[in-house]
Tab-separated table of N, CA and C in Angstrom:
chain	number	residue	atom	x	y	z
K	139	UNK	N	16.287	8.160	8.261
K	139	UNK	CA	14.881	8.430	8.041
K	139	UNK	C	14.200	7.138	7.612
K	140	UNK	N	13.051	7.069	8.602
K	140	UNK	CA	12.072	5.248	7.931
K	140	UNK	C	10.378	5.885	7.191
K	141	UNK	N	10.416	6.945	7.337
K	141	UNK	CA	9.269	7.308	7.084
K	141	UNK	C	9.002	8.067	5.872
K	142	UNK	N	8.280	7.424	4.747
K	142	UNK	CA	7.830	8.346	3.721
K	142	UNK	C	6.532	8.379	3.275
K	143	UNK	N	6.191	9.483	2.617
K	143	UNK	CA	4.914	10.131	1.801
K	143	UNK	C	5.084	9.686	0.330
K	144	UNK	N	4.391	9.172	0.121
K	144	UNK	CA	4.691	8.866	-1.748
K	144	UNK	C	3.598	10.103	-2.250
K	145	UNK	N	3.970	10.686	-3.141
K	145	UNK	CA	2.811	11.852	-3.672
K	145	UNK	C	2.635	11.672	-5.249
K	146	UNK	N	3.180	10.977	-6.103
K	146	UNK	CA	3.181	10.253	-6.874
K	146	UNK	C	3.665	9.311	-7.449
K	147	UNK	N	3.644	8.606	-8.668
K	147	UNK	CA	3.903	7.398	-8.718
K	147	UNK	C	5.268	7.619	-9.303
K	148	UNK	N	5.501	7.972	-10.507
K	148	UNK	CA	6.866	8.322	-11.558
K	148	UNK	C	7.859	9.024	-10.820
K	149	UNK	N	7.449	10.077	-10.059
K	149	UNK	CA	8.358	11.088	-9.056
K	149	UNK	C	7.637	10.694	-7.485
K	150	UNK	N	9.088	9.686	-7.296
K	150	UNK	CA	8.139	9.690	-5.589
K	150	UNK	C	9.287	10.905	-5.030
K	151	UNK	N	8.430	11.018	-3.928
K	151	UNK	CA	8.854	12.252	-2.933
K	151	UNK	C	9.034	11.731	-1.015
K	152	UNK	N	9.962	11.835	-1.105
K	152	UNK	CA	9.895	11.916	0.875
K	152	UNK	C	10.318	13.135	1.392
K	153	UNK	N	9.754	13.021	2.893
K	153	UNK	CA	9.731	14.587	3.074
K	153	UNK	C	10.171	14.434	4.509
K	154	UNK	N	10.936	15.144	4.955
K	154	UNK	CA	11.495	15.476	6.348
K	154	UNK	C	11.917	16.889	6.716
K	155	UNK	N	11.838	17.178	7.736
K	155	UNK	CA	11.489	18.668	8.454
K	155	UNK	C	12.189	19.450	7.758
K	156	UNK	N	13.480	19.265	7.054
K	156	UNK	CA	14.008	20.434	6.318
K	156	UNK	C	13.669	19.907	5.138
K	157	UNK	N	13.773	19.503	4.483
K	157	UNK	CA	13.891	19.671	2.616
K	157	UNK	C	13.250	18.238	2.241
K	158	UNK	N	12.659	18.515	1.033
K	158	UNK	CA	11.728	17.248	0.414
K	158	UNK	C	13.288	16.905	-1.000
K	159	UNK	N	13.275	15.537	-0.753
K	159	UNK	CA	13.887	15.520	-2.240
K	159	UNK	C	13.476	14.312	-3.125
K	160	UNK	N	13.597	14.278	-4.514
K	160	UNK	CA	13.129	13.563	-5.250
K	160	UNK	C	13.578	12.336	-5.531
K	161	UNK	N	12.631	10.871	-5.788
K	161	UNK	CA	13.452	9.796	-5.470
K	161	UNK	C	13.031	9.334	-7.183
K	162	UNK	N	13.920	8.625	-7.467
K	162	UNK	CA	13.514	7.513	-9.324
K	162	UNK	C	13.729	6.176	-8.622
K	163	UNK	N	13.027	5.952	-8.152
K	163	UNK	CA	13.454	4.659	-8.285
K	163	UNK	C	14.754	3.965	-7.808
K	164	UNK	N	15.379	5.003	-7.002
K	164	UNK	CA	16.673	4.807	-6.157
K	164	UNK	C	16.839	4.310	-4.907
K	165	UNK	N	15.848	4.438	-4.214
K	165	UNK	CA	16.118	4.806	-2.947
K	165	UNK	C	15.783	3.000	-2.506
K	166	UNK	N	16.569	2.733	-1.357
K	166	UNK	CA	15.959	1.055	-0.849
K	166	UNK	C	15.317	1.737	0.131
K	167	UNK	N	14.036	0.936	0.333
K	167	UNK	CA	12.893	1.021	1.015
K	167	UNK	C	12.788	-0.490	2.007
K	168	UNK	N	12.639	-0.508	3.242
K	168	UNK	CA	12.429	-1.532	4.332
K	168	UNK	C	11.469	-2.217	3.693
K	169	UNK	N	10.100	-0.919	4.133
K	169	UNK	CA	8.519	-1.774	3.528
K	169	UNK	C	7.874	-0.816	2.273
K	170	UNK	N	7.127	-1.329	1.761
K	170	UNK	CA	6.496	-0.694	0.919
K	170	UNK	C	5.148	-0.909	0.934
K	171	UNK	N	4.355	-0.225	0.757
K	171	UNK	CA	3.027	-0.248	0.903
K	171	UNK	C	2.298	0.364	-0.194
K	172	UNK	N	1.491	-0.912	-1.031
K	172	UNK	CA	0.715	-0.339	-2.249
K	172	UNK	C	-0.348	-0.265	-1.838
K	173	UNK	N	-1.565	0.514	-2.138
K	173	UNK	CA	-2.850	0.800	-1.474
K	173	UNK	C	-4.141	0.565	-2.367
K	174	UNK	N	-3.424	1.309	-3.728
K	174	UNK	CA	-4.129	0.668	-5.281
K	174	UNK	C	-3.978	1.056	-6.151
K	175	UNK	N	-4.101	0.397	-7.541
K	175	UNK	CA	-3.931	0.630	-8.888
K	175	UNK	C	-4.824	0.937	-9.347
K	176	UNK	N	-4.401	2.173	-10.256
K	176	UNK	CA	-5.898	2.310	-10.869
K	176	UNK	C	-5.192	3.493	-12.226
K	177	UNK	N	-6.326	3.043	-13.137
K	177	UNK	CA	-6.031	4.089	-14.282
K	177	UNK	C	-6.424	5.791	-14.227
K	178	UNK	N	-4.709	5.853	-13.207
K	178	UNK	CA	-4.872	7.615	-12.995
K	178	UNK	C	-3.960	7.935	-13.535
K	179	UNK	N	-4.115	9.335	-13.930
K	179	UNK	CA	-2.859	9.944	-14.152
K	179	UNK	C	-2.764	9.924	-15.374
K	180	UNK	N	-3.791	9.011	-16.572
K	180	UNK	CA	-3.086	8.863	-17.654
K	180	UNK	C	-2.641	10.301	-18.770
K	181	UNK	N	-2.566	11.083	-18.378
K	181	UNK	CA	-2.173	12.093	-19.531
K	181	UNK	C	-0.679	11.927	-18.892
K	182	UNK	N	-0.012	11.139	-18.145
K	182	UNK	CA	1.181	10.926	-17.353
K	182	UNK	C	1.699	9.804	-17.883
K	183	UNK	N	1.039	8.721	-17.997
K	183	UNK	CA	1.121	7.181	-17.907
K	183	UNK	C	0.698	7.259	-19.439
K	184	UNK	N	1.463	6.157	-19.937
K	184	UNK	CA	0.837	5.712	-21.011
K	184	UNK	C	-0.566	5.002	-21.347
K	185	UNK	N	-0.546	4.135	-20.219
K	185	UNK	CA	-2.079	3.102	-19.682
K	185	UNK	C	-1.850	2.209	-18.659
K	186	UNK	N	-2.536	1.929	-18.422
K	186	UNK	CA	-2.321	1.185	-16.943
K	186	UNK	C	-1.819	-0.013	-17.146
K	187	UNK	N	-0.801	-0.499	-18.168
K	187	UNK	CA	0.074	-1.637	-17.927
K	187	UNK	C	1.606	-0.638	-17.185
K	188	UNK	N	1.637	0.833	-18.058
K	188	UNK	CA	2.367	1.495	-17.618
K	188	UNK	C	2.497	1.981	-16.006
K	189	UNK	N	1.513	2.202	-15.299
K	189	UNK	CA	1.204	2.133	-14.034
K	189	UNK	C	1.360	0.864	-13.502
K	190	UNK	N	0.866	0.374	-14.070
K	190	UNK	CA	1.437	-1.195	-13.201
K	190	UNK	C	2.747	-1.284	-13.630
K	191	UNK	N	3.735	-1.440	-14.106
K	191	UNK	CA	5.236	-1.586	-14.513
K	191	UNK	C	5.678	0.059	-13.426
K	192	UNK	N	5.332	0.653	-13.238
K	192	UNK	CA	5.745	1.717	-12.225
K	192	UNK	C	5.609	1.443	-10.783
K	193	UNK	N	5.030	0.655	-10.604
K	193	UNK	CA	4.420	-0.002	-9.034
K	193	UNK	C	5.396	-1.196	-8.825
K	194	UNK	N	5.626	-1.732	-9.907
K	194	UNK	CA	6.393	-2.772	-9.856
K	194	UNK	C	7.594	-2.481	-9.473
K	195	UNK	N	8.648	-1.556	-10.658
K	195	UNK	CA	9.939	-0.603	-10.116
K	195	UNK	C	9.751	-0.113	-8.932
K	196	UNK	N	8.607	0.624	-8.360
K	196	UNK	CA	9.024	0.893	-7.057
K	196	UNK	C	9.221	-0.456	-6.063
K	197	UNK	N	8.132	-1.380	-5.925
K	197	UNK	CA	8.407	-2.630	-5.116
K	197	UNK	C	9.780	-2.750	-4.946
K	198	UNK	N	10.249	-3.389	-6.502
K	198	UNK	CA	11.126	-3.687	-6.759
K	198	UNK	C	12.295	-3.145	-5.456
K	199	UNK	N	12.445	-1.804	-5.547
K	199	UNK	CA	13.403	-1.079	-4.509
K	199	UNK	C	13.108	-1.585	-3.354
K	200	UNK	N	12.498	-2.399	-2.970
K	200	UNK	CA	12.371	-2.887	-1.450
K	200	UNK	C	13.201	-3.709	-0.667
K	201	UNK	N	14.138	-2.997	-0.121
K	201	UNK	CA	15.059	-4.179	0.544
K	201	UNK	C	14.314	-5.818	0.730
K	202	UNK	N	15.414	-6.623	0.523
K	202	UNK	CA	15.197	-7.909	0.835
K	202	UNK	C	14.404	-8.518	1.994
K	203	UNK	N	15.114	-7.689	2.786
K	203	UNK	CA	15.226	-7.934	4.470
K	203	UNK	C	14.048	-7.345	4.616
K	204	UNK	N	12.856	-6.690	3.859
K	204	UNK	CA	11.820	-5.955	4.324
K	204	UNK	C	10.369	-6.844	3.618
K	205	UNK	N	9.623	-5.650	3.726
K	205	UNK	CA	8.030	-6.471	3.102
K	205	UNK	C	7.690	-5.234	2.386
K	206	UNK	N	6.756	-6.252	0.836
K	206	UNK	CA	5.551	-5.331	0.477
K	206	UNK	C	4.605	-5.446	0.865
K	207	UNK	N	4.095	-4.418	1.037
K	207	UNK	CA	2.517	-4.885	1.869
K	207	UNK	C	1.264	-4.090	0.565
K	208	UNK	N	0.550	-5.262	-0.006
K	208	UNK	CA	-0.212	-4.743	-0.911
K	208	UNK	C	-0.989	-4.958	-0.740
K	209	UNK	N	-2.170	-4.498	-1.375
K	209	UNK	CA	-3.649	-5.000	-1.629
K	209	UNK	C	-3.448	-6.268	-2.208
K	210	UNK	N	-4.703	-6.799	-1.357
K	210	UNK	CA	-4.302	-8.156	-1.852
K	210	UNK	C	-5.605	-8.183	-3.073
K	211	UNK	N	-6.545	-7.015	-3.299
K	211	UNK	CA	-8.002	-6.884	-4.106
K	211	UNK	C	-7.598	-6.469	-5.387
K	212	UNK	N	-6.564	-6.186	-5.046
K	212	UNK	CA	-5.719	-5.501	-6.764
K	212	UNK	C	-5.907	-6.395	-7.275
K	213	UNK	N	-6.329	-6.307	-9.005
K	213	UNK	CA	-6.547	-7.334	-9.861
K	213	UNK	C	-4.986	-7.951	-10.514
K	214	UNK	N	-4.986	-9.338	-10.185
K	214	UNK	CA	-3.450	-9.802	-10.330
K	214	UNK	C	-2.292	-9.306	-9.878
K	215	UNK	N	-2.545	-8.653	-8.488
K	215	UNK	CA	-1.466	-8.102	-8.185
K	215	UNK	C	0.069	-8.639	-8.005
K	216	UNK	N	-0.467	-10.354	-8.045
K	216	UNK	CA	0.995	-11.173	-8.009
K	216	UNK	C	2.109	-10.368	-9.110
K	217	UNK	N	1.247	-10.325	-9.925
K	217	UNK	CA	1.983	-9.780	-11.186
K	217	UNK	C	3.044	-8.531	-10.669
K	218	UNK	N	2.501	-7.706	-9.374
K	218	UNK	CA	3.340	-6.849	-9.282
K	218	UNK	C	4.586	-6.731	-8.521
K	219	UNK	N	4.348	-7.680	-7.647
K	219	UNK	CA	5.645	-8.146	-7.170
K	219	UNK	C	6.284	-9.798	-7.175
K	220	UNK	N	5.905	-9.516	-8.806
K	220	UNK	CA	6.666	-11.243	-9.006
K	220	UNK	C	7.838	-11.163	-9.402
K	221	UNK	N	8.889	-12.077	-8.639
K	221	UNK	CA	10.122	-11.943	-8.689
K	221	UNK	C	10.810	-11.341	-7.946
K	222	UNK	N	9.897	-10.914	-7.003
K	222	UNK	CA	10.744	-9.997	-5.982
K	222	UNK	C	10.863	-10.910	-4.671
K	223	UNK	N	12.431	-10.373	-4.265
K	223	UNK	CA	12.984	-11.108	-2.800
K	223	UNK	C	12.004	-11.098	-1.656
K	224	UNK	N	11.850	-9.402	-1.032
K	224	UNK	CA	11.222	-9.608	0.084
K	224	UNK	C	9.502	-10.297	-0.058
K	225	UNK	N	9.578	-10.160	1.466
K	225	UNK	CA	8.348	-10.889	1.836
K	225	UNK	C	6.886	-10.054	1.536
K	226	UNK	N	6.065	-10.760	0.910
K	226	UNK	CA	4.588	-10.516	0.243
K	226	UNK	C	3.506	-10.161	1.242
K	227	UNK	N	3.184	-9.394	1.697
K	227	UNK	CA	2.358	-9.267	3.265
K	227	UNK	C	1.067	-8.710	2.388
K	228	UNK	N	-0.392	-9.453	1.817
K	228	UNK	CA	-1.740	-8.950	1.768
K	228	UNK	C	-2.531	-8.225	2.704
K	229	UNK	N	-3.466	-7.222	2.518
K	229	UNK	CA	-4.161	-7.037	3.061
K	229	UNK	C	-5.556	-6.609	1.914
K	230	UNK	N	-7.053	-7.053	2.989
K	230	UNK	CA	-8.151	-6.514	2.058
K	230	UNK	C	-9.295	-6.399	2.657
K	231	UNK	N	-10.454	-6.767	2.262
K	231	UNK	CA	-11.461	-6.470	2.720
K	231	UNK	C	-12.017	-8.505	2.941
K	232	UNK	N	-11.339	-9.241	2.224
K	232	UNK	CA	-11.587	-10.737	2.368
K	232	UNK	C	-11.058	-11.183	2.879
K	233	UNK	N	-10.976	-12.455	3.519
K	233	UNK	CA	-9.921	-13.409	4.389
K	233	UNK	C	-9.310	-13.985	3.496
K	234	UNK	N	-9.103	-14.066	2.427
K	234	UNK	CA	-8.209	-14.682	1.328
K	234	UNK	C	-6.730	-13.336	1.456
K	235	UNK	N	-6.519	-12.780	2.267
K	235	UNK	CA	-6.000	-11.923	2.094
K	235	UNK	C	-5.247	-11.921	3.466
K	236	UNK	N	-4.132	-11.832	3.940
K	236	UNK	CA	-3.031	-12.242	5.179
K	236	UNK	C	-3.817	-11.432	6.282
K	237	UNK	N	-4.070	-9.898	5.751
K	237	UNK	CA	-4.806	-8.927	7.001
K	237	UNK	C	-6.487	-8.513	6.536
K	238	UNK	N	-7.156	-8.851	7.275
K	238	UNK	CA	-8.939	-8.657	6.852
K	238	UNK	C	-9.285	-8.185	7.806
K	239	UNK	N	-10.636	-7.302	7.836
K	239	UNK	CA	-11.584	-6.628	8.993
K	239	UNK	C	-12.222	-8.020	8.770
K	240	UNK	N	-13.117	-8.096	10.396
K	240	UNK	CA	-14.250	-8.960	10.536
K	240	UNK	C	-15.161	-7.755	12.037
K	241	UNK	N	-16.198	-7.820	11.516
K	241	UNK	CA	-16.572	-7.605	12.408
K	241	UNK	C	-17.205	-6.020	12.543
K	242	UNK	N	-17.411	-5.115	11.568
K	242	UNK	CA	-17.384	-4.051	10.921
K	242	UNK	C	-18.450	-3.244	11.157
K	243	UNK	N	-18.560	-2.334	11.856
K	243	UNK	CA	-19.565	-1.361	12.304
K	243	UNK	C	-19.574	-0.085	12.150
K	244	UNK	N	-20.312	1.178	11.763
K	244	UNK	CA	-19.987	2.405	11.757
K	244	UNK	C	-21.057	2.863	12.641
K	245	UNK	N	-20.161	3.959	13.147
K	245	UNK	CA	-21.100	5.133	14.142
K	245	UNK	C	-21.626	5.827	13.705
K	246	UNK	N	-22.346	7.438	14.050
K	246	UNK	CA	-22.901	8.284	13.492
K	246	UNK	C	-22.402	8.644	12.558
K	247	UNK	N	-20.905	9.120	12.741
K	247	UNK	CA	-20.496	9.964	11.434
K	247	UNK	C	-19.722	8.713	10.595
K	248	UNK	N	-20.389	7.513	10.375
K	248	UNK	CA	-19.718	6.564	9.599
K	248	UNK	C	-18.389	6.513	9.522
K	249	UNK	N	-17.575	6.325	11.047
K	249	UNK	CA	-16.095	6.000	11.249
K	249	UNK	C	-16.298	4.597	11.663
K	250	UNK	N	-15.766	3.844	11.233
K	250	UNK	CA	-15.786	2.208	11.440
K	250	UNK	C	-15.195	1.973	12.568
K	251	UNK	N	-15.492	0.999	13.088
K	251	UNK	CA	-14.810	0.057	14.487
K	251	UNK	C	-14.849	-1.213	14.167
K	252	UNK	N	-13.455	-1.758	14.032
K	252	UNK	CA	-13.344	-3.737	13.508
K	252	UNK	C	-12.047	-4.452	14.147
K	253	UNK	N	-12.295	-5.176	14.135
K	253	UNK	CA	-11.356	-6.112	14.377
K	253	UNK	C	-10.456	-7.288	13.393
K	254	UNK	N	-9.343	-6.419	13.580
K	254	UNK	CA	-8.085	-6.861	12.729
K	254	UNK	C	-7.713	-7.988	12.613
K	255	UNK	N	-7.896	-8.946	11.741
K	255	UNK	CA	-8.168	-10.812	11.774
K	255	UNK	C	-6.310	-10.801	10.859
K	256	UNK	N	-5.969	-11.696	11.119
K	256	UNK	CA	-4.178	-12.452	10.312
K	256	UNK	C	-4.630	-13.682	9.934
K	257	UNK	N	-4.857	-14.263	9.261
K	257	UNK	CA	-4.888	-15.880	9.064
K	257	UNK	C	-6.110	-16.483	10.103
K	258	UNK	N	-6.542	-15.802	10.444
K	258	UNK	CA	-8.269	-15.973	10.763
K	258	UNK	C	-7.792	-15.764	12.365
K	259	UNK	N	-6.817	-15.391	13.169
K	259	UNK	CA	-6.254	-14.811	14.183
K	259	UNK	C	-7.260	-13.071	14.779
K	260	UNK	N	-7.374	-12.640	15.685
K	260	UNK	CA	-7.912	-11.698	16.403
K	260	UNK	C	-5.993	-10.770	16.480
K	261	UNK	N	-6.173	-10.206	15.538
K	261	UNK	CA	-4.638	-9.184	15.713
K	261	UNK	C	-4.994	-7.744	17.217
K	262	UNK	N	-5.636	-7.202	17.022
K	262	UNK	CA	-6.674	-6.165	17.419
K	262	UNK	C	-7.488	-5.266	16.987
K	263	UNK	N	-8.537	-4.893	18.120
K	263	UNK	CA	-9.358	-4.115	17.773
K	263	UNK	C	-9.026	-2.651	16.987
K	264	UNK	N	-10.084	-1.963	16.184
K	264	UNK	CA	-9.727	-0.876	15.858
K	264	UNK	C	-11.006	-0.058	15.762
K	265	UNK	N	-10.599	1.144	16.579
K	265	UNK	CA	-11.509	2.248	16.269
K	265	UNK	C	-10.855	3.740	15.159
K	266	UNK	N	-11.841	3.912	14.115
K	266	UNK	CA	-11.053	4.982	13.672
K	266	UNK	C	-12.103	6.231	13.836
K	267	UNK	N	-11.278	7.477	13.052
K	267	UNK	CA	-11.273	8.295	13.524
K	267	UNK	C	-12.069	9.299	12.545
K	268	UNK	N	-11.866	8.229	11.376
K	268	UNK	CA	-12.260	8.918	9.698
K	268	UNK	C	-13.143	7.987	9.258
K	269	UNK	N	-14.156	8.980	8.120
K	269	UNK	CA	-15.280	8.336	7.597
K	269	UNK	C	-15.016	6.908	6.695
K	270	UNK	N	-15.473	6.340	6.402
K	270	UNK	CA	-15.652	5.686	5.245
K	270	UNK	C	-14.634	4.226	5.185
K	271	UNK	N	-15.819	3.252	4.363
K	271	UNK	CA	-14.763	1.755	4.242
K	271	UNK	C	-13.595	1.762	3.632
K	272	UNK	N	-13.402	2.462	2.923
K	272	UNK	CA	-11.779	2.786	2.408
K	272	UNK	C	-11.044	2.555	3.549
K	273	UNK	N	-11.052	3.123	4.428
K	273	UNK	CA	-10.051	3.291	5.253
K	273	UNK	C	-10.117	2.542	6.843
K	274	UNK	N	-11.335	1.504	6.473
K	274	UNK	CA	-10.511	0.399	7.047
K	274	UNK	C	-9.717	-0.596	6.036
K	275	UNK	N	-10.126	-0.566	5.166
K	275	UNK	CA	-8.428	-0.801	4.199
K	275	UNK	C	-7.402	-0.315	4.184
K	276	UNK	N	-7.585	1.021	3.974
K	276	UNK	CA	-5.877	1.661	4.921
K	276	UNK	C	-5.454	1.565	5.849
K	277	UNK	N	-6.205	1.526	6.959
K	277	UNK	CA	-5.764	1.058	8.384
K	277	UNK	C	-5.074	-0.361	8.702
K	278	UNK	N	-5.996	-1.307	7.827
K	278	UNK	CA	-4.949	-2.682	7.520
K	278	UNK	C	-3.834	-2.526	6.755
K	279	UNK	N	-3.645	-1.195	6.202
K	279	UNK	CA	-1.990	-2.033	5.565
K	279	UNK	C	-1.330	-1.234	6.364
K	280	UNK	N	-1.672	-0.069	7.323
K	280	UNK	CA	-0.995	0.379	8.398
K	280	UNK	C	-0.122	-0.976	9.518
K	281	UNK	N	-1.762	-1.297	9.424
K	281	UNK	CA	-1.379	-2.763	11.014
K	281	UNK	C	-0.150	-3.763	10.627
């Protein structure tokens, strides 16, 4: 299995056609993909150094041989995968960032259409399907 759902941060979860089971912090992961930090959850979390030290342990589990792929808008996100083997893959809404939109338009129902820039490179076009600039940020840490 290469494919997972994270559904929270402390108890991640992957899920495949028969049975969901629970992961701590065990499992090696190829890629990992952080999307963002933020002070949720706290009746869970102690405070968001605690959330960040939870983002980190998960990275952490990332095979060598693989990538994190984070926001690169996260505030100090170096911090979250410092020290770690695999490879650091950004993405954001700036070109300071490995994967950036340029080029950014919405249609009627405000679904964006852009073009996927690498190091100031034309990766490809993208049309989506769903409202809102969020998610041409998700769509880059898809790409």
């Amino acid at each position: 299995m290469t494919h997972f759902v994270i559904s929270c941060l402390k108890n991640f979860h992957f899920f495949n056609a028969r049975q969901s089971f629970a992961i701590r912090f065990s499992a090696s992961i190829k890629y990992s993909i952080i999307l963002n930090i933020e002070a949720e959850h706290i009746d869970f979390f102690k405070d968001i150094h605690d959330i960040r030290n939870s983002f980190h342990l998960f990275a952490k589990n990332t095979k060598e041989n693989g990538a994190i792929i984070i926001n690169g808008e996260i505030e100090n996100y170096q911090e979250i995968v410092e020290g770690l083997a695999p490879q650091v893959i950004t993405y954001g809404m700036s070109d300071a960032c490995d994967f950036y939109p340029a080029d950014i338009t919405f249609n009627e129902k405000a679904c964006a259409n852009f073009t996927a820039m690498y190091h100031g490179e034309k990766v490809m076009d993208v049309a989506l399907n769903v409202p809102g600039l969020h998610n041409v940020s998700n769509a880059l840490a898809a790409i």
